[in-house]
Amino acid sequence: MACDSDTSSCSDASETTLHEVTFSLLSHKTKNNKTIQEGIDTICKRKKLDNEEMWEWIDSLPSPGSLSPIILPTILPTIEVDDMPSARSNQPQYGKDDKVLCFHGELLYEAKVLDTKLSVASDPSSAHQYYVHYKGWKNTWDDWVSADRIRKPTEENKELARALQQEYTQSHKKPSTASAKAQTKRKGLSDDSSHASEDRQNSLPASSRKRGQEDLDKEDAYYSRPEVRIPLPDFLKSILVDDWEHITKNLLLVTLPSKKPVNVILSDYYVVERAKRPAGSADADILEEFVDGLRDYFSGCLGRLLLYTFERTQYAEVIKQWENDDNKGPGDYYGGEHLLRLIVTMPRLIAQTNMDHQSVQRLREEIIKLTNWIGRNVNTYLLANYEPASQEYVEKARSN
């Protein structure tokens, strides 16, 4: 704001602007809540008021009325305080000596930040890099890493680190001679485990299973691609096995709609997990994209990959209910057991995408966090009621 020779008019204008900025900061939602506090602190400093006196001063002034957020960027520069931190100031997320968890390959390790620097020294707005030391490892492993490889040492992230380590250990464990001999005895169990996938694949209409040699070659290439490993707690695996037995052997059906449908589960998870991530941060954006994407995956995969043959007749009946309601869909009827089926199918689905390694690793991390959260709340979200199918339903399902 330019000031004329009249000092008093400049002071009045400055006072009005300061008042408008105060109400604007307090009235409009910003992505960084720190902006609000920084604005208040600046006003207190300029007016030489403590926090209580500042509120009294605000109450004594007339409201400037509704101030459009578009005006805010043009007003903020008029505050003549050089030491007001900018909401966009490029500050490192982690400081020297901070204890963190850091990815090296597929695993998370305890680490300590030794130093920070800008990725481009001549550009103050460039991303920060962090020089980390991995606990228990020689200094030769110390490395400069970007922020996307670092996680705060929260209990959830520590649990993620343990799950990754356990899964890595199991996948790289060489079978002993005794275990090799026992594989034959366990063949029946592995066959049962594969029945679920085969049953869901065979549940597709017969016409869609008629393929030429070219289609078969494509399928061979599909299954030959490496899968992304996602560890699943043993008790969740047991729930999936019980679910398979209830439906394929005992001829039971999940009662629909579920009391805790998939959309409710994902919404509850989003609320809990969002509170742990800074508003407007990349982590918060990734969480939103992940939850929205998983909803879409569930809707698209349910009828194609996630149902057993015996469930398809029920699906045909239920689908009519949400076809008459634009606001309803699969995620409003099916619950946690079917969401678990999607989670164990995700590795193969992810392997067929064109995502780069870093994106795949981040998606894998998000899925593991969701899985662990479901495991901690198993009594809330995995309590499906199974009901016996009528004889009419059984005959109809077998004839299809």
Short mmCIF file of C-alpha atoms in Angstrom, two decimals:
data_model
loop_
_atom_site.label_atom_id
_atom_site.label_comp_id
_atom_site.label_asym_id
_atom_site.label_seq_id
_atom_site.Cartn_x
_atom_site.Cartn_y
_atom_site.Cartn_z
CA MET A 1 0.00 0.00 0.00
CA ALA A 2 1.47 3.35 -0.99
CA CYS A 3 1.37 6.14 1.62
CA ASP A 4 0.87 9.78 0.74
CA SER A 5 2.44 12.67 2.58
CA ASP A 6 -0.35 12.57 5.14
CA THR A 7 1.02 10.34 7.88
CA SER A 8 -2.31 10.03 9.66
CA SER A 9 -4.10 8.79 6.54
CA CYS A 10 -1.37 6.17 6.08
CA SER A 11 -1.80 5.10 9.71
CA ASP A 12 -5.58 4.83 9.34
CA ALA A 13 -5.23 2.83 6.17
CA SER A 14 -2.72 0.55 7.84
CA GLU A 15 -5.05 0.08 10.82
CA THR A 16 -7.95 -0.82 8.56
CA THR A 17 -5.84 -3.23 6.56
CA LEU A 18 -4.58 -4.91 9.70
CA HIS A 19 -8.17 -5.31 10.87
CA GLU A 20 -9.24 -6.81 7.54
CA VAL A 21 -6.31 -9.20 7.53
CA THR A 22 -7.19 -10.36 11.05
CA PHE A 23 -10.77 -11.17 10.15
CA SER A 24 -9.70 -12.72 6.86
CA LEU A 25 -7.22 -15.03 8.57
CA LEU A 26 -9.80 -16.07 11.14
CA SER A 27 -12.73 -16.36 8.72
CA HIS A 28 -11.31 -18.25 5.76
CA LYS A 29 -10.13 -21.81 5.66
CA THR A 30 -6.49 -22.23 4.67
CA LYS A 31 -4.56 -25.36 3.84
CA ASN A 32 -1.97 -24.49 6.47
CA ASN A 33 -3.46 -23.66 9.88
CA LYS A 34 -0.05 -22.30 10.84
CA THR A 35 -0.85 -19.26 8.68
CA ILE A 36 -3.61 -18.23 11.10
CA GLN A 37 -1.39 -18.40 14.16
CA GLU A 38 1.46 -16.60 12.41
CA GLY A 39 -0.91 -13.79 11.40
CA ILE A 40 -2.21 -13.43 14.96
CA ASP A 41 1.32 -13.44 16.39
CA THR A 42 2.34 -10.75 13.92
CA ILE A 43 -0.59 -8.55 14.87
CA CYS A 44 0.16 -8.97 18.58
CA LYS A 45 3.77 -8.03 18.00
CA ARG A 46 2.94 -4.98 15.95
CA LYS A 47 0.25 -3.74 18.31
CA LYS A 48 2.37 -4.67 21.37
CA LEU A 49 -0.57 -6.62 22.81
CA ASP A 50 -0.75 -9.94 24.56
CA ASN A 51 -3.20 -12.56 23.33
CA GLU A 52 -6.10 -11.46 25.57
CA GLU A 53 -5.62 -7.77 24.76
CA MET A 54 -5.53 -8.64 21.07
CA TRP A 55 -9.00 -10.21 21.23
CA GLU A 56 -10.33 -7.19 23.11
CA TRP A 57 -8.91 -4.95 20.39
CA ILE A 58 -10.58 -7.05 17.67
CA ASP A 59 -13.93 -6.95 19.50
CA SER A 60 -13.73 -3.16 19.74
CA LEU A 61 -13.47 -2.77 15.97
CA PRO A 62 -16.42 -2.90 13.57
CA SER A 63 -16.58 -6.01 11.42
CA PRO A 64 -15.19 -5.36 7.94
CA GLY A 65 -17.89 -7.63 6.57
CA SER A 66 -17.43 -10.58 4.27
CA LEU A 67 -13.97 -10.48 2.73
CA SER A 68 -13.41 -12.59 -0.36
CA PRO A 69 -10.46 -14.99 -0.16
CA ILE A 70 -9.40 -13.62 -3.54
CA ILE A 71 -8.63 -10.28 -1.85
CA LEU A 72 -6.37 -11.85 0.75
CA PRO A 73 -3.22 -12.18 -1.40
CA THR A 74 -3.43 -8.48 -2.29
CA ILE A 75 -3.82 -7.44 1.36
CA LEU A 76 -1.16 -9.56 3.01
CA PRO A 77 1.78 -7.75 1.36
CA THR A 78 0.64 -4.46 2.92
CA ILE A 79 1.63 -5.67 6.42
CA GLU A 80 4.95 -3.97 7.01
CA VAL A 81 6.51 -6.67 9.18
CA ASP A 82 9.55 -8.28 7.64
CA ASP A 83 9.80 -11.01 10.24
CA MET A 84 6.34 -12.48 9.54
CA PRO A 85 6.98 -16.07 8.38
CA SER A 86 5.34 -16.94 5.09
CA ALA A 87 2.88 -19.84 4.88
CA ARG A 88 4.91 -20.90 1.89
CA SER A 89 8.29 -20.63 3.61
CA ASN A 90 10.43 -23.58 2.67
CA GLN A 91 11.29 -25.11 6.03
CA PRO A 92 12.66 -28.64 6.44
CA GLN A 93 10.17 -31.18 7.78
CA TYR A 94 12.83 -32.77 9.97
CA GLY A 95 15.64 -31.18 11.94
CA LYS A 96 19.12 -32.23 12.96
CA ASP A 97 19.17 -35.08 15.52
CA ASP A 98 15.50 -35.94 14.89
CA LYS A 99 14.78 -39.64 15.29
CA VAL A 100 12.88 -41.00 12.30
CA LEU A 101 12.09 -44.14 10.31
CA CYS A 102 13.63 -44.26 6.86
CA PHE A 103 13.03 -46.52 3.87
CA HIS A 104 15.99 -48.36 2.39
CA GLY A 105 14.68 -50.59 -0.35
CA GLU A 106 11.45 -52.22 0.82
CA LEU A 107 12.15 -51.95 4.55
CA LEU A 108 11.83 -49.22 7.17
CA TYR A 109 14.78 -48.71 9.52
CA GLU A 110 15.27 -46.63 12.63
CA ALA A 111 17.42 -43.65 11.71
CA LYS A 112 18.64 -40.26 12.86
CA VAL A 113 18.84 -37.04 10.84
CA LEU A 114 22.42 -35.75 10.87
CA ASP A 115 22.06 -32.81 8.49
CA THR A 116 19.78 -31.12 5.97
CA LYS A 117 20.33 -29.26 2.71
CA LEU A 118 18.45 -27.92 -0.28
CA SER A 119 18.39 -30.24 -3.27
CA VAL A 120 19.36 -27.22 -5.39
CA ALA A 121 21.60 -24.94 -3.35
CA SER A 122 20.91 -21.90 -5.53
CA ASP A 123 17.11 -22.31 -5.31
CA PRO A 124 15.62 -21.47 -1.86
CA SER A 125 12.31 -23.04 -2.90
CA SER A 126 13.78 -26.42 -3.83
CA ALA A 127 13.00 -29.53 -1.79
CA HIS A 128 15.05 -30.43 1.24
CA GLN A 129 17.24 -33.50 1.51
CA TYR A 130 18.24 -35.22 4.74
CA TYR A 131 21.47 -36.95 5.67
CA VAL A 132 20.47 -39.93 7.78
CA HIS A 133 22.31 -42.55 9.80
CA TYR A 134 20.65 -45.96 10.11
CA LYS A 135 20.68 -47.23 13.69
CA GLY A 136 22.94 -50.26 14.12
CA TRP A 137 24.59 -49.84 10.72
CA LYS A 138 28.06 -48.55 9.85
CA ASN A 139 28.55 -44.95 8.84
CA THR A 140 29.27 -46.10 5.29
CA TRP A 141 25.52 -46.62 4.93
CA ASP A 142 24.76 -42.97 5.81
CA ASP A 143 22.93 -41.39 2.91
CA TRP A 144 21.20 -38.29 1.60
CA VAL A 145 17.49 -39.05 1.14
CA SER A 146 14.39 -37.13 0.12
CA ALA A 147 11.46 -36.51 2.47
CA ASP A 148 9.29 -39.15 0.80
CA ARG A 149 11.56 -41.88 2.21
CA ILE A 150 11.21 -40.67 5.79
CA ARG A 151 8.39 -41.39 8.23
CA LYS A 152 7.80 -40.12 11.74
CA PRO A 153 8.42 -42.77 14.44
CA THR A 154 4.73 -43.14 15.38
CA GLU A 155 3.32 -46.41 16.70
CA GLU A 156 1.51 -46.98 13.39
CA ASN A 157 4.72 -46.53 11.39
CA LYS A 158 6.65 -48.77 13.79
CA GLU A 159 3.98 -51.42 13.28
CA LEU A 160 4.38 -50.95 9.54
CA ALA A 161 8.15 -51.44 9.87
CA ARG A 162 7.65 -54.68 11.82
CA ALA A 163 5.14 -55.99 9.27
CA LEU A 164 7.49 -55.26 6.38
CA GLN A 165 10.39 -56.95 8.17
CA GLN A 166 8.31 -60.03 9.02
CA GLU A 167 7.01 -60.34 5.48
CA TYR A 168 10.52 -59.90 4.04
CA THR A 169 11.96 -62.54 6.37
CA GLN A 170 9.28 -65.08 5.49
CA SER A 171 9.56 -64.50 1.75
CA HIS A 172 13.36 -64.98 1.82
CA LYS A 173 13.42 -67.93 4.21
CA LYS A 174 14.92 -71.06 2.64
CA PRO A 175 12.85 -74.18 3.38
CA SER A 176 14.63 -76.76 5.52
CA THR A 177 14.79 -80.45 4.59
CA ALA A 178 12.08 -81.25 7.11
CA SER A 179 9.80 -78.54 5.81
CA ALA A 180 10.39 -79.69 2.25
CA LYS A 181 9.21 -83.18 3.19
CA ALA A 182 6.19 -81.69 4.88
CA GLN A 183 5.13 -79.81 1.77
CA THR A 184 3.46 -82.91 0.37
CA LYS A 185 1.37 -83.26 3.52
CA ARG A 186 0.37 -79.63 3.29
CA LYS A 187 -0.59 -79.87 -0.36
CA GLY A 188 -4.23 -80.30 0.52
CA LEU A 189 -4.18 -77.05 2.48
CA SER A 190 -2.52 -75.14 -0.35
CA ASP A 191 -5.06 -76.60 -2.75
CA ASP A 192 -7.85 -75.35 -0.50
CA SER A 193 -6.22 -71.92 -0.44
CA SER A 194 -6.19 -71.79 -4.22
CA HIS A 195 -9.82 -72.90 -4.45
CA ALA A 196 -11.01 -69.45 -3.43
CA SER A 197 -9.27 -67.75 -6.33
CA GLU A 198 -10.25 -70.49 -8.78
CA ASP A 199 -13.85 -70.47 -7.60
CA ARG A 200 -14.15 -66.72 -8.09
CA GLN A 201 -12.54 -66.96 -11.54
CA ASN A 202 -14.88 -69.79 -12.56
CA SER A 203 -17.89 -67.84 -11.30
CA LEU A 204 -17.82 -65.75 -14.49
CA PRO A 205 -20.35 -66.63 -17.19
CA ALA A 206 -19.29 -69.50 -19.44
CA SER A 207 -19.31 -67.31 -22.55
CA SER A 208 -16.64 -65.04 -21.12
CA ARG A 209 -14.36 -68.04 -20.48
CA LYS A 210 -14.19 -69.00 -24.17
CA ARG A 211 -10.91 -67.59 -25.36
CA GLY A 212 -8.58 -68.22 -28.25
CA GLN A 213 -4.90 -69.10 -28.04
CA GLU A 214 -4.00 -65.41 -28.08
CA ASP A 215 -6.05 -64.78 -24.95
CA LEU A 216 -4.43 -67.74 -23.22
CA ASP A 217 -0.98 -66.42 -24.06
CA LYS A 218 -1.93 -63.09 -22.57
CA GLU A 219 -3.14 -64.83 -19.43
CA ASP A 220 0.14 -66.74 -19.14
CA ALA A 221 2.04 -63.46 -19.39
CA TYR A 222 -0.29 -61.94 -16.79
CA TYR A 223 0.42 -64.62 -14.19
CA SER A 224 4.16 -64.69 -14.95
CA ARG A 225 4.62 -61.09 -13.82
CA PRO A 226 6.00 -60.59 -10.32
CA GLU A 227 3.47 -59.73 -7.65
CA VAL A 228 3.76 -57.00 -5.04
CA ARG A 229 3.98 -58.59 -1.60
CA ILE A 230 1.51 -57.30 1.01
CA PRO A 231 1.73 -59.01 4.42
CA LEU A 232 -1.57 -60.05 5.98
CA PRO A 233 -1.82 -60.95 9.69
CA ASP A 234 -2.52 -64.64 10.30
CA PHE A 235 -5.82 -63.99 12.08
CA LEU A 236 -7.10 -62.07 9.04
CA LYS A 237 -6.07 -65.00 6.85
CA SER A 238 -8.11 -67.25 9.14
CA ILE A 239 -11.13 -65.01 8.68
CA LEU A 240 -10.79 -65.33 4.91
CA VAL A 241 -10.51 -69.14 5.16
CA ASP A 242 -13.60 -69.28 7.38
CA ASP A 243 -15.41 -67.00 4.93
CA TRP A 244 -14.57 -69.37 2.06
CA GLU A 245 -15.75 -72.43 4.00
CA HIS A 246 -19.02 -70.79 5.05
CA ILE A 247 -19.94 -70.01 1.46
CA THR A 248 -18.46 -72.81 -0.65
CA LYS A 249 -18.84 -75.75 1.76
CA ASN A 250 -21.62 -74.82 4.17
CA LEU A 251 -23.72 -73.01 1.52
CA LEU A 252 -24.18 -69.91 3.67
CA LEU A 253 -24.56 -66.34 2.45
CA VAL A 254 -23.39 -63.06 3.95
CA THR A 255 -26.39 -61.09 5.17
CA LEU A 256 -26.81 -57.98 3.03
CA PRO A 257 -26.68 -55.07 3.38
CA SER A 258 -23.78 -55.26 5.81
CA LYS A 259 -24.05 -53.34 9.08
CA LYS A 260 -20.57 -51.97 8.38
CA PRO A 261 -20.33 -51.69 4.58
CA VAL A 262 -17.10 -50.95 2.76
CA ASN A 263 -17.85 -47.25 2.28
CA VAL A 264 -18.35 -46.83 6.03
CA ILE A 265 -15.13 -48.71 6.79
CA LEU A 266 -13.10 -46.57 4.39
CA SER A 267 -14.72 -43.35 5.62
CA ASP A 268 -13.95 -44.23 9.25
CA TYR A 269 -10.37 -45.09 8.36
CA TYR A 270 -9.98 -41.82 6.44
CA VAL A 271 -11.16 -39.75 9.40
CA VAL A 272 -8.78 -41.50 11.81
CA GLU A 273 -5.77 -41.44 9.50
CA ARG A 274 -6.33 -37.88 8.24
CA ALA A 275 -5.93 -36.54 11.78
CA LYS A 276 -2.37 -37.89 11.80
CA ARG A 277 -1.33 -36.07 8.64
CA PRO A 278 -0.73 -32.31 8.27
CA ALA A 279 -3.56 -30.57 6.44
CA GLY A 280 -2.66 -29.74 2.86
CA SER A 281 0.44 -31.97 2.91
CA ALA A 282 1.37 -34.48 0.25
CA ASP A 283 0.66 -37.28 2.75
CA ALA A 284 -2.90 -35.99 3.24
CA ASP A 285 -3.46 -35.80 -0.53
CA ILE A 286 -2.13 -39.34 -1.00
CA LEU A 287 -4.48 -40.63 1.69
CA GLU A 288 -7.50 -39.06 -0.03
CA GLU A 289 -6.49 -40.45 -3.42
CA PHE A 290 -5.87 -43.88 -1.91
CA VAL A 291 -9.27 -44.12 -0.20
CA ASP A 292 -11.14 -42.81 -3.24
CA GLY A 293 -9.23 -45.16 -5.52
CA LEU A 294 -9.92 -48.18 -3.32
CA ARG A 295 -13.65 -47.39 -3.40
CA ASP A 296 -13.52 -47.35 -7.20
CA TYR A 297 -11.50 -50.58 -7.29
CA PHE A 298 -14.01 -52.29 -5.05
CA SER A 299 -16.98 -51.23 -7.17
CA GLY A 300 -15.25 -52.32 -10.36
CA CYS A 301 -13.86 -55.63 -9.06
CA LEU A 302 -16.72 -56.94 -6.93
CA GLY A 303 -18.75 -58.57 -9.68
CA ARG A 304 -15.70 -59.71 -11.65
CA LEU A 305 -13.19 -60.98 -9.09
CA LEU A 306 -14.48 -60.92 -5.53
CA LEU A 307 -17.51 -63.23 -5.56
CA TYR A 308 -17.72 -67.00 -5.25
CA THR A 309 -19.96 -68.90 -7.66
CA PHE A 310 -22.53 -69.49 -4.93
CA GLU A 311 -22.81 -65.73 -4.29
CA ARG A 312 -23.52 -64.64 -7.83
CA THR A 313 -27.26 -65.28 -7.65
CA GLN A 314 -27.44 -63.13 -4.53
CA TYR A 315 -25.40 -60.47 -6.34
CA ALA A 316 -27.85 -60.46 -9.25
CA GLU A 317 -30.70 -59.86 -6.80
CA VAL A 318 -28.94 -57.18 -4.76
CA ILE A 319 -27.66 -55.24 -7.76
CA LYS A 320 -31.25 -54.42 -8.70
CA GLN A 321 -31.62 -52.53 -5.42
CA TRP A 322 -28.82 -50.05 -6.03
CA GLU A 323 -29.54 -49.73 -9.75
CA ASN A 324 -32.73 -47.92 -8.70
CA ASP A 325 -30.78 -45.57 -6.43
CA ASP A 326 -28.07 -43.37 -7.95
CA ASN A 327 -26.56 -42.77 -4.50
CA LYS A 328 -26.00 -46.47 -3.72
CA GLY A 329 -23.48 -48.99 -4.95
CA PRO A 330 -21.54 -52.15 -4.00
CA GLY A 331 -19.71 -50.30 -1.24
CA ASP A 332 -23.02 -49.60 0.51
CA TYR A 333 -24.04 -53.29 0.66
CA TYR A 334 -20.95 -55.47 0.99
CA GLY A 335 -18.73 -55.34 4.08
CA GLY A 336 -15.32 -56.10 5.54
CA GLU A 337 -14.98 -59.70 4.37
CA HIS A 338 -15.34 -58.64 0.75
CA LEU A 339 -12.93 -55.74 1.33
CA LEU A 340 -10.36 -58.26 2.61
CA ARG A 341 -10.85 -60.26 -0.57
CA LEU A 342 -9.96 -57.13 -2.54
CA ILE A 343 -6.87 -56.49 -0.40
CA VAL A 344 -5.46 -59.97 -1.06
CA THR A 345 -6.21 -59.48 -4.77
CA MET A 346 -4.51 -56.07 -4.94
CA PRO A 347 -0.92 -57.36 -5.34
CA ARG A 348 -1.78 -58.99 -8.66
CA LEU A 349 -3.78 -55.95 -9.78
CA ILE A 350 -0.97 -53.55 -8.87
CA ALA A 351 1.55 -55.66 -10.78
CA GLN A 352 -0.40 -55.04 -13.98
CA THR A 353 -0.28 -51.24 -13.73
CA ASN A 354 2.32 -48.93 -15.23
CA MET A 355 3.14 -47.25 -11.92
CA ASP A 356 6.80 -46.61 -11.20
CA HIS A 357 8.54 -48.44 -8.35
CA GLN A 358 8.28 -45.49 -5.95
CA SER A 359 4.52 -45.13 -6.50
CA VAL A 360 3.99 -48.86 -6.07
CA GLN A 361 5.92 -48.83 -2.79
CA ARG A 362 3.85 -45.92 -1.48
CA LEU A 363 0.57 -47.60 -2.48
CA ARG A 364 1.78 -50.80 -0.81
CA GLU A 365 2.52 -48.83 2.35
CA GLU A 366 -0.98 -47.34 2.37
CA ILE A 367 -2.59 -50.78 1.92
CA ILE A 368 -0.54 -52.22 4.80
CA LYS A 369 -1.59 -49.34 7.07
CA LEU A 370 -5.25 -49.93 6.21
CA THR A 371 -4.88 -53.67 6.78
CA ASN A 372 -3.26 -53.16 10.18
CA TRP A 373 -6.01 -50.72 11.16
CA ILE A 374 -8.71 -53.21 10.18
CA GLY A 375 -6.87 -55.84 12.23
CA ARG A 376 -6.90 -53.60 15.30
CA ASN A 377 -10.63 -53.02 14.84
CA VAL A 378 -11.60 -56.53 13.77
CA ASN A 379 -14.46 -56.75 16.29
CA THR A 380 -16.03 -53.63 14.81
CA TYR A 381 -15.67 -54.18 11.08
CA LEU A 382 -15.39 -57.95 10.54
CA LEU A 383 -18.50 -59.38 12.16
CA ALA A 384 -20.39 -60.61 9.13
CA ASN A 385 -23.61 -62.50 9.74
CA TYR A 386 -24.04 -65.62 7.62
CA GLU A 387 -27.47 -67.04 6.87
CA PRO A 388 -28.42 -70.39 5.34
CA ALA A 389 -29.58 -70.20 1.74
CA SER A 390 -33.04 -71.48 0.92
CA GLN A 391 -33.41 -74.67 -1.10
CA GLU A 392 -34.84 -72.62 -3.93
CA TYR A 393 -31.73 -70.40 -3.91
CA VAL A 394 -29.38 -73.42 -3.85
CA GLU A 395 -31.11 -74.98 -6.87
CA LYS A 396 -31.08 -71.69 -8.73
CA ALA A 397 -27.40 -71.06 -7.96
CA ARG A 398 -26.43 -74.55 -9.12
CA SER A 399 -28.39 -74.22 -12.35
CA ASN A 400 -26.64 -70.95 -13.32
#
